[in-house]
Short mmCIF file of C-alpha atoms and ligand atoms in Angstrom, two decimals:
data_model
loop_
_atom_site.label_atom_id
_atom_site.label_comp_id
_atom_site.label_asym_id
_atom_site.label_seq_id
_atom_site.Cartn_x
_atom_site.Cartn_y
_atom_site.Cartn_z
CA UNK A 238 37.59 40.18 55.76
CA UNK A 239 34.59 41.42 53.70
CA UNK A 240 36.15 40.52 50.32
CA UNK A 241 39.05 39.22 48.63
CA UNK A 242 40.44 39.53 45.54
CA UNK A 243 42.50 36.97 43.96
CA UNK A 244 44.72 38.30 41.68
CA UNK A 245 46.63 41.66 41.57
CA UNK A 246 46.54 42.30 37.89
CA UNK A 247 45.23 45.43 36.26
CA UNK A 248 41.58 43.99 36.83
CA UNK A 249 42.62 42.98 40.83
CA UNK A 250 43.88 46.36 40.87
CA UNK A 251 40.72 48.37 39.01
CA UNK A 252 38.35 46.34 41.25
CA UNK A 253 40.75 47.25 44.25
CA UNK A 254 40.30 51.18 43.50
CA UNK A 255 36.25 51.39 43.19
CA UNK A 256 36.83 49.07 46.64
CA UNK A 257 38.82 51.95 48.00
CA UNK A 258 36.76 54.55 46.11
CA UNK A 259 33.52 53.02 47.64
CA UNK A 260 35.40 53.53 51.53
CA UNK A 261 36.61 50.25 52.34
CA UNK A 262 40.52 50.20 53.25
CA UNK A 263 43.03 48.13 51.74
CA UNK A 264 44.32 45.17 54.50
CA UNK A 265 41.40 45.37 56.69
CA UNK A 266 38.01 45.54 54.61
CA UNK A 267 39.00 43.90 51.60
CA UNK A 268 42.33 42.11 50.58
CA UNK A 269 44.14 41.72 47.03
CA UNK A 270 46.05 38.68 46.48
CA UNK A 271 48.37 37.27 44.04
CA UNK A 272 50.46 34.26 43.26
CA UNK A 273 53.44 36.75 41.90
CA UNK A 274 56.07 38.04 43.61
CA UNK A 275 56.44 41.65 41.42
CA UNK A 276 53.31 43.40 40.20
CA UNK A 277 52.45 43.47 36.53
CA UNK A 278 49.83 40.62 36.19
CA UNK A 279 50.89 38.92 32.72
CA UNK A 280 52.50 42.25 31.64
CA UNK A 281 55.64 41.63 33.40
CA UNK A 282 56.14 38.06 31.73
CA UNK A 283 55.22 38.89 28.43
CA UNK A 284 57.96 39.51 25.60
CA UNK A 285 59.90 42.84 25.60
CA UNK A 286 59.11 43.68 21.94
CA UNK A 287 55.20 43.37 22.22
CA UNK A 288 53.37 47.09 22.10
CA UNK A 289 49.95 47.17 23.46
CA UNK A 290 46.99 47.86 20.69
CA UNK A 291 46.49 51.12 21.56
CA UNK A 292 47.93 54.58 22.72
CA UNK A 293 48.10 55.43 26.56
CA UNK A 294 45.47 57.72 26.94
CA UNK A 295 43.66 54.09 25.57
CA UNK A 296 45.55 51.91 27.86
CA UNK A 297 44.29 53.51 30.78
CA UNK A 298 42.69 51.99 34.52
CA UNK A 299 40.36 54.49 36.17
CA UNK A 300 41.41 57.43 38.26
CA UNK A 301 44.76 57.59 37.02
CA UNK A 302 45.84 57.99 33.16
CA UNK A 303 48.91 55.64 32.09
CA UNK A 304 51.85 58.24 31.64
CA UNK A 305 52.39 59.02 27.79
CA UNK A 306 55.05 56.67 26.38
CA UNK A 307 57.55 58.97 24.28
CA UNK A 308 59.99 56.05 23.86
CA UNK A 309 59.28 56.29 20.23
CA UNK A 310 56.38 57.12 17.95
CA UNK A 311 54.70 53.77 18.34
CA UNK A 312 52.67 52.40 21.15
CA UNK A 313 53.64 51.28 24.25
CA UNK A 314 56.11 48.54 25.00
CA UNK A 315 55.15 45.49 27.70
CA UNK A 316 57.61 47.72 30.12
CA UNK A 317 55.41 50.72 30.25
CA UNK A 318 52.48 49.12 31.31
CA UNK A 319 54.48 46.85 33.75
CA UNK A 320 55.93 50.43 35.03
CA UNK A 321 52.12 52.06 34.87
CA UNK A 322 50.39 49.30 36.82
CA UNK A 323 52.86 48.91 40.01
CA UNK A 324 53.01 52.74 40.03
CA UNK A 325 48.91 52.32 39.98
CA UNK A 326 48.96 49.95 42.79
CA UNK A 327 51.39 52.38 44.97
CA UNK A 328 49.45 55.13 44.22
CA UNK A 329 45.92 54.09 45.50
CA UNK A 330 47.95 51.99 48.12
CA UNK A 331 46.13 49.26 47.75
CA UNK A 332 48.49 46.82 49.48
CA UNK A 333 48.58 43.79 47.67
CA UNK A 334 49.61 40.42 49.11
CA UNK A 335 52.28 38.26 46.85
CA UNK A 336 53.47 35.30 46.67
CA UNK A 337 50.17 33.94 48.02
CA UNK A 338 49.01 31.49 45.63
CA UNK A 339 45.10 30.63 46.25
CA UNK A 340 44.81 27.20 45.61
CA UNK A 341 41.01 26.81 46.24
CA UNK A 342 37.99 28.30 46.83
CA UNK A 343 35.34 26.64 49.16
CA UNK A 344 31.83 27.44 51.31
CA UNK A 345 33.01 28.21 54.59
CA UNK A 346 30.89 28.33 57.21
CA UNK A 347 29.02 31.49 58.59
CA UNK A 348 27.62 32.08 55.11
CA UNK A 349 31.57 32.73 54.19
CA UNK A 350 33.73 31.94 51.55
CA UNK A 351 36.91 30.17 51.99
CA UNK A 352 40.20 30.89 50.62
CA UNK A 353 42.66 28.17 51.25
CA UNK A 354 46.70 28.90 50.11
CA UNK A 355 50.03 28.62 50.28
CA UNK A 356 50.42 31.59 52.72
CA UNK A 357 47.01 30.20 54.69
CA UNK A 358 43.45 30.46 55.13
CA UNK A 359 40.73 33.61 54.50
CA UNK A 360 37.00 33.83 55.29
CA UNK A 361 35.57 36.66 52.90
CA UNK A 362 31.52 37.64 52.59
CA UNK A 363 32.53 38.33 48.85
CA UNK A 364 35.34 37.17 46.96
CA UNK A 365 36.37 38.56 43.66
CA UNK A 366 38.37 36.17 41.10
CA UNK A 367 41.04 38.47 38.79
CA UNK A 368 43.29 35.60 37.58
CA UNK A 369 43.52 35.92 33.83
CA UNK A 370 44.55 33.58 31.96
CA UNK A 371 48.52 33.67 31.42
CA UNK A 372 48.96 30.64 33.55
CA UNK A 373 46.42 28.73 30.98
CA UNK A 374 48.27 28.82 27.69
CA UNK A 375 45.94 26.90 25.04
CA UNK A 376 47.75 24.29 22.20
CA UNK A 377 45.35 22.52 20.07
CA UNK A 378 45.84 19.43 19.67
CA UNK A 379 46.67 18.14 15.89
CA UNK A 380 47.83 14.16 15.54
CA UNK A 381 51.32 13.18 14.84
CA UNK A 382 54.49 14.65 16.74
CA UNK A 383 57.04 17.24 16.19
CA UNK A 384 60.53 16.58 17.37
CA UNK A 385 61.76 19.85 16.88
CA UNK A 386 61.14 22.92 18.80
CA UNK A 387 58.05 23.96 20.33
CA UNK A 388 57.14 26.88 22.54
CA UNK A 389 54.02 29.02 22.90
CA UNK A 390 53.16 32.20 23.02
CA UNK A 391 53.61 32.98 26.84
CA UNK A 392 57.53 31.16 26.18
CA UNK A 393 58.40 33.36 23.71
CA UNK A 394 61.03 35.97 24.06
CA UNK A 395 62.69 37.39 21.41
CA UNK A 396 63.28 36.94 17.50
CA UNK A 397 66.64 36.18 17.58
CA UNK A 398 66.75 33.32 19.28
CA UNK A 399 65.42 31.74 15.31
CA UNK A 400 67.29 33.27 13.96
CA UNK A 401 68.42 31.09 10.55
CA UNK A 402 65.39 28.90 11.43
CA UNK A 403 62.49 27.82 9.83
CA UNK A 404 60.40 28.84 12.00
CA UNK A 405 56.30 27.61 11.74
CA UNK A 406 54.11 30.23 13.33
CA UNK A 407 50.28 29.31 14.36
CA UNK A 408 47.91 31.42 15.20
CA UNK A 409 45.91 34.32 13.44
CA UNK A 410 45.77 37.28 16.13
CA UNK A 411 47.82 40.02 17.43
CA UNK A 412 50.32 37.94 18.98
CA UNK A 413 50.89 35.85 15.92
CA UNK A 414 51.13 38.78 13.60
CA UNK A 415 53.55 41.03 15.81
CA UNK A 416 55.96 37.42 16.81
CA UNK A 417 55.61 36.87 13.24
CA UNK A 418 56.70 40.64 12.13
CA UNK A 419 59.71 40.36 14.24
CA UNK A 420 60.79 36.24 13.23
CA UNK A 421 60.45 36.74 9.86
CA UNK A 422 63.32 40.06 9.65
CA UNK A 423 65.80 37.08 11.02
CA UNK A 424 64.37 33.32 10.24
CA UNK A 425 62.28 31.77 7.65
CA UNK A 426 58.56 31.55 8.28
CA UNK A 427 55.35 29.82 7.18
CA UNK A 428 52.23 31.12 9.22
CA UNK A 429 49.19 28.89 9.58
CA UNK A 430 46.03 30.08 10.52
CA UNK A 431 42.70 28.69 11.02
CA UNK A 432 41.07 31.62 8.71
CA UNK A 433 42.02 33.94 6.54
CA UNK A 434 43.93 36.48 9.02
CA UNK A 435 41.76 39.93 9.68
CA UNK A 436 44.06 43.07 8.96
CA UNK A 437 42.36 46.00 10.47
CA UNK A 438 42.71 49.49 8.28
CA UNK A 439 46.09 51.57 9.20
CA UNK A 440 44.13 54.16 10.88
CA UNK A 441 42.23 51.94 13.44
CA UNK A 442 43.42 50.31 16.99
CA UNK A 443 42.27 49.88 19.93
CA UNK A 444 40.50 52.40 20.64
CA UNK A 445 37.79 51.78 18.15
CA UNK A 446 37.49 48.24 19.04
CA UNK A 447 36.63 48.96 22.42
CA UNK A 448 33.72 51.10 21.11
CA UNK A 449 32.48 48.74 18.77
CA UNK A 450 32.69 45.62 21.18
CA UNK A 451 30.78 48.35 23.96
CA UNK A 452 28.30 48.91 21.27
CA UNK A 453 27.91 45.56 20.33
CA UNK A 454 27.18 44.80 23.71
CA UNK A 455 24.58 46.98 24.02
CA UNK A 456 23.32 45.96 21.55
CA UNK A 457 22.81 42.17 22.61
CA UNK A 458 21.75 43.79 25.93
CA UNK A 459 18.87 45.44 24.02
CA UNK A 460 18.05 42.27 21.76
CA UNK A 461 19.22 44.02 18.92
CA UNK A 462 20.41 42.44 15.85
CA UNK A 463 24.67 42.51 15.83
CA UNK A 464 25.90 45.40 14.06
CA UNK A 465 28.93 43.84 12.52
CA UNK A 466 31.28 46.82 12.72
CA UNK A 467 34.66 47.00 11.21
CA UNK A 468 36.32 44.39 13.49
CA UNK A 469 36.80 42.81 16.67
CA UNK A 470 38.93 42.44 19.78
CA UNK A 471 40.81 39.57 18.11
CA UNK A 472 41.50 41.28 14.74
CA UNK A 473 45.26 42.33 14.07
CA UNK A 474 46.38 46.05 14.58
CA UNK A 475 48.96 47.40 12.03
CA UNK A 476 51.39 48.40 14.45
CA UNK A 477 54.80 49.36 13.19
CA UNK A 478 56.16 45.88 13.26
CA UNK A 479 53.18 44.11 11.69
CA UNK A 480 53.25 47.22 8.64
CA UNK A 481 57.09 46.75 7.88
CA UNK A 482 56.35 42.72 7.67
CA UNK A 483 53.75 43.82 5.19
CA UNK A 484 56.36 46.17 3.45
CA UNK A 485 58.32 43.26 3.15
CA UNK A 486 55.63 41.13 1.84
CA UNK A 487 55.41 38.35 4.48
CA UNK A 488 51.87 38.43 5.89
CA UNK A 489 50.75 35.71 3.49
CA UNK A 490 48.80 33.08 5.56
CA UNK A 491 48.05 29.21 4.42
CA UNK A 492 45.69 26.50 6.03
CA UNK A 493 46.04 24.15 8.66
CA UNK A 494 48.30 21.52 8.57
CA UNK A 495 46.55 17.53 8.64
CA UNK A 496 48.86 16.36 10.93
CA UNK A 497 53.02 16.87 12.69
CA UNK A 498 55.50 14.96 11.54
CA UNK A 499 58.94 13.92 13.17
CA UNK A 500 60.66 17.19 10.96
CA UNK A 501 58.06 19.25 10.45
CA UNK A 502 54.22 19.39 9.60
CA UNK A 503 52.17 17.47 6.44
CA UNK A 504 49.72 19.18 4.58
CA UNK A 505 46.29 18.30 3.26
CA UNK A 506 47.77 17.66 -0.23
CA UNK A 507 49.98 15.32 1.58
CA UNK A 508 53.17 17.38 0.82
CA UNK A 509 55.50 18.21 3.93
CA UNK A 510 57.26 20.83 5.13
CA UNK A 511 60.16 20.84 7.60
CA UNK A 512 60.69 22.98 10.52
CA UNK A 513 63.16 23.80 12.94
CA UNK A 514 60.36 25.48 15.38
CA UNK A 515 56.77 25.56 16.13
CA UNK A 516 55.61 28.89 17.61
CA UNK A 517 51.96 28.03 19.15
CA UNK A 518 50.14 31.65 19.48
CA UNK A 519 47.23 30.26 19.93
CA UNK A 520 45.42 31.60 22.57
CA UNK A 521 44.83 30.99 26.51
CA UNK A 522 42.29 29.68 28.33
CA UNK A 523 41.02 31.62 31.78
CA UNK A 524 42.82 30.21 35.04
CA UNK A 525 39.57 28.59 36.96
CA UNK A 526 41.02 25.91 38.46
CA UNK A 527 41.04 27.34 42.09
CA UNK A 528 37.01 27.95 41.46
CA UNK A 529 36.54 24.03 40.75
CA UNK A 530 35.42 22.85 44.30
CA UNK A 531 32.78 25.61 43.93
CA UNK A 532 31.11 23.28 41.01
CA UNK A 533 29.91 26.24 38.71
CA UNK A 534 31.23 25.13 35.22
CA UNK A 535 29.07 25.06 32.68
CA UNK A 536 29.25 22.80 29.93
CA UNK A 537 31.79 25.01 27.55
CA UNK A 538 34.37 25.64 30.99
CA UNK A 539 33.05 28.89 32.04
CA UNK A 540 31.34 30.12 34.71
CA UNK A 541 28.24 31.21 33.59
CA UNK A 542 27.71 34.84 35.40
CA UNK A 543 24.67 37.89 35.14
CA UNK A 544 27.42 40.73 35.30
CA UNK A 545 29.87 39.67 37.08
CA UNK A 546 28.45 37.44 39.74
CA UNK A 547 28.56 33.59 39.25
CA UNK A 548 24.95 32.71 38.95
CA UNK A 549 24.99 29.32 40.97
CA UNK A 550 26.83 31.53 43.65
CA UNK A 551 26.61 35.05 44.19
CA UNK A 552 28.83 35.32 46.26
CA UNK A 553 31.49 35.05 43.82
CA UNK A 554 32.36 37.54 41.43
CA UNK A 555 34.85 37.35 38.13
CA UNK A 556 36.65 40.34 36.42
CA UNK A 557 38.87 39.97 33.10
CA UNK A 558 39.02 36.55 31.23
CA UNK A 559 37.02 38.02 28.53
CA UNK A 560 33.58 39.76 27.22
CA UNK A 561 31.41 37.12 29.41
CA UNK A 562 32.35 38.97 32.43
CA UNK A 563 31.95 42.08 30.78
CA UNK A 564 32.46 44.06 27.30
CA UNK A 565 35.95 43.96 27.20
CA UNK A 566 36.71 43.45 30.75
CA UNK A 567 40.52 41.60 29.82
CA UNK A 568 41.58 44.76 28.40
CA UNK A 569 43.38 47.83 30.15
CA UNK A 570 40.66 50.05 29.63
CA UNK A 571 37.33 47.64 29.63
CA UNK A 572 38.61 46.18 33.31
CA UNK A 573 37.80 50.05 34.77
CA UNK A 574 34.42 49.86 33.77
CA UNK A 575 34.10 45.72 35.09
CA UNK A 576 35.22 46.81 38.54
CA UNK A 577 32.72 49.64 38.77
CA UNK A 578 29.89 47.71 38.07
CA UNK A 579 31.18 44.66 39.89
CA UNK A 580 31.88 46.58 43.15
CA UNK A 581 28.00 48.72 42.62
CA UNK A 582 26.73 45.00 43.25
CA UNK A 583 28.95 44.18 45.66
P1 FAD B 706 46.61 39.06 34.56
O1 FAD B 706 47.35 40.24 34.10
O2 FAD B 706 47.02 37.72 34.06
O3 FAD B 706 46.65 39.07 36.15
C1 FAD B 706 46.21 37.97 36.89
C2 FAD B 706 46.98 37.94 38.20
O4 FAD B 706 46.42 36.90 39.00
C3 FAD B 706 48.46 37.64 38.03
O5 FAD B 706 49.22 38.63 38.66
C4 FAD B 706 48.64 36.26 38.70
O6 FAD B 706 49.85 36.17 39.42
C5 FAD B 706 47.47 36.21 39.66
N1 FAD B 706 46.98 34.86 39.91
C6 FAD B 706 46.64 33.92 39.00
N2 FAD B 706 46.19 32.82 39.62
C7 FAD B 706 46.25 33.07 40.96
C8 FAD B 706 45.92 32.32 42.13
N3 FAD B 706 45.43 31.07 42.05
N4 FAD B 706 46.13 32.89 43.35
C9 FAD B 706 46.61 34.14 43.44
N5 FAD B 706 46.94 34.91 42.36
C10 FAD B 706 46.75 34.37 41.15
N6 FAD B 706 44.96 44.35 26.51
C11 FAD B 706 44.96 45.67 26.19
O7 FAD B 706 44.16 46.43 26.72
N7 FAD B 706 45.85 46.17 25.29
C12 FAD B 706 46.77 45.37 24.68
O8 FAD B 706 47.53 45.83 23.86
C13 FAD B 706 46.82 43.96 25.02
N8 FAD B 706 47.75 43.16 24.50
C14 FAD B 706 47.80 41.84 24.89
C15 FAD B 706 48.80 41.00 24.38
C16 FAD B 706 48.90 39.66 24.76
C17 FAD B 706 49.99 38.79 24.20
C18 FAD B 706 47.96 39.16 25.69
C19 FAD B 706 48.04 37.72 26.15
C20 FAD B 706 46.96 39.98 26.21
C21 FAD B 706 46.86 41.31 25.82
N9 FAD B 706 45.87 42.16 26.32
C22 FAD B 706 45.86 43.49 25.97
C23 FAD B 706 44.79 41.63 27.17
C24 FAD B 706 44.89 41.94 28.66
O9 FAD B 706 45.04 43.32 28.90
C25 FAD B 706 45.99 41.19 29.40
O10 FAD B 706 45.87 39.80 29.16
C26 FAD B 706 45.96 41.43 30.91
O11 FAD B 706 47.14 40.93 31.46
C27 FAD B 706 44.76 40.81 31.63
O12 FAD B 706 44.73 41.30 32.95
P2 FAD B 706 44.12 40.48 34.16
O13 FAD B 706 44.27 41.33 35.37
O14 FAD B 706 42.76 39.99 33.80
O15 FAD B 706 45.03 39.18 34.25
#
């Protein structure tokens, strides 16, 4: 095999189509692989009620536009894009292999690369590594211990299952403001964040953070001062939930917490607060842990890369997992632009 890709998520998939694009065929020059056994990536295990950041024609891969979503006037629901990508993936047939977990990555010999899983062995000249970071949810660590409840992001499912609660809800990005919209209408919340949360005007989403984390890119790339701009990837977007919480006038964040406590959390003024639930939204780190034999961590967990390559082995390529492998490459419509790049080297 010439390459394989692990991981059949929307950046699998966008590398996959510039692979097929570029005249290699699916199942006998290159291979996709993933751990799941439906297509999706993290789409298909996130909540129901979550609506991506941006409108379709936003949320798109390349060669194929994600189909309008007319549900209602907001944006797209987790379904859609679940729908979207395994329609992609028939489309461009790109034949992905599930239910094959890759377990590790080594040097093979012949100048190869080893894959070593579940489902057996492959010897690829290139190997691409799509495996986002879903499996890798991130809870910081605070001292003391909560008996109650405690779930994180990628657990939760729906609103009413606090409902009556008191419900503690940590984080300050999208997830945490749209889990918080939808807990609050039915429980009783606190949220905690580490800064003061960053509410992006009505009128901008997605889209325009994608242009101003492209241009901020460039600009690095040039050795230009930052811009600044009017946010970032990880600032909230007012969709329709997060604006009714604000109608009902529950986006108020606080401070950390000093520590947990058997009922609930203590503050820094040593009062306490109890809980029923502890909703960690905060955050997920990217799933490496195949890559470890490989040795290419660098001292803050990351790979360190020049595009998309792993700089200690070339060999080895990673798409998605965030703006070090490209501006915006974990997002629908930054992973199109990853893959073509990544697959030009190639
Ligand atoms: P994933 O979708 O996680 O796909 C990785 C695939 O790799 C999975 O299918 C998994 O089964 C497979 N895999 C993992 N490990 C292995 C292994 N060892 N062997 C084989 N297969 C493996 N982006 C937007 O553009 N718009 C949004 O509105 C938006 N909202 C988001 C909301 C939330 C709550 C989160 C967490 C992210 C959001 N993102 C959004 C960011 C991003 O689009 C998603 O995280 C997206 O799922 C990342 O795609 P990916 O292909 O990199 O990873």
């Amino acid at each position: 095999m010439r390459i394989v890709v692990i991981g059949g998520g929307q950046a699998g998939l966008a590398t996959g189509f510039y692979l097929r694009r570029s005249g290699l065929a699916p199942g006998e020059d290159f291979v996709i692989l993933d751990a799941a056994d439906l297509p999706g990536g993290a789409w298909a295990r996130m909540w129901p009620t979550l609506r991506t950041f941006s409108p379709t024609q936003y949320s798109s891969l390349p060669g194929w536009m994600m189909p309008p979503w007319t549900g209602d006037s907001g944006y797209p629901p987790a379904a859609h894009v679940v729908d979207y990508l395994t329609r992609y993936e028939q489309r461009y047939e790109l034949a992905v292999r599930r239910s094959v977990s890759v377990q590790s990555v080594t040097r093979g010999v012949g100048g190869l690369l080893e894959m070593h899983s579940d489902r057996g062995g492959w010897l690829a000249e290139h190997v691409v590594s799509a495996t986002g970071t879903w499996s890798r949810p991130f809870v910081p660590t605070y001292p003391g211990r909560f008996a109650g409840r405690q779930l994180h992001t990628a657990d939760y499912r729906q609103a009413s299952d606090f409902a009556g609660e008191r419900v503690l809800i940590v984080g300050g990005g999208n997830s945490a403001a749209q889990i918080l919209a939808e807990v609050s209408a039915v429980a009783e919340t606190t949220w905690v964040t580490l800064r003061p949360p960053r509410f992006l005007p009505d009128n901008v989403d997605g889209r325009a953070l994608f242009e101003i984390a492209t241009q901020r890119n460039r600009a690095r790339q040039a050795g230009e001062p930052d811009s600044g701009g009017v946010g970032g990837l990880g600032d909230i977007v007012m969709v329709e939930s997060v604006r009714a919480a604000r109608d009902r006038d529950v986006l108020h964040a606080r401070e950390p917490f000093a520590r947990l406590v058997d009922h609930g959390v203590r503050w820094h003024d040593s009062s306490e607060a109890p809980f029923d639930a502890i909703i960690w939204c905060t955050g997920f780190r990217p799933a490496l842990g195949h890559l470890t034999g490989l040795g290419l961590r660098g001292p803050d967990g990351l790979i360190p890369t020049d595009g998309t390559a792993a700089i200690k082995e070339p060999r080895l390529h990673l798409i998605g997992y965030g703006d070090w492998t490209g501006p915006a490459s974990a997002t629908l419509i930054g992973a199109g632009r990853t893959a073509r790049e990544l697959v030009t080297h190639i």
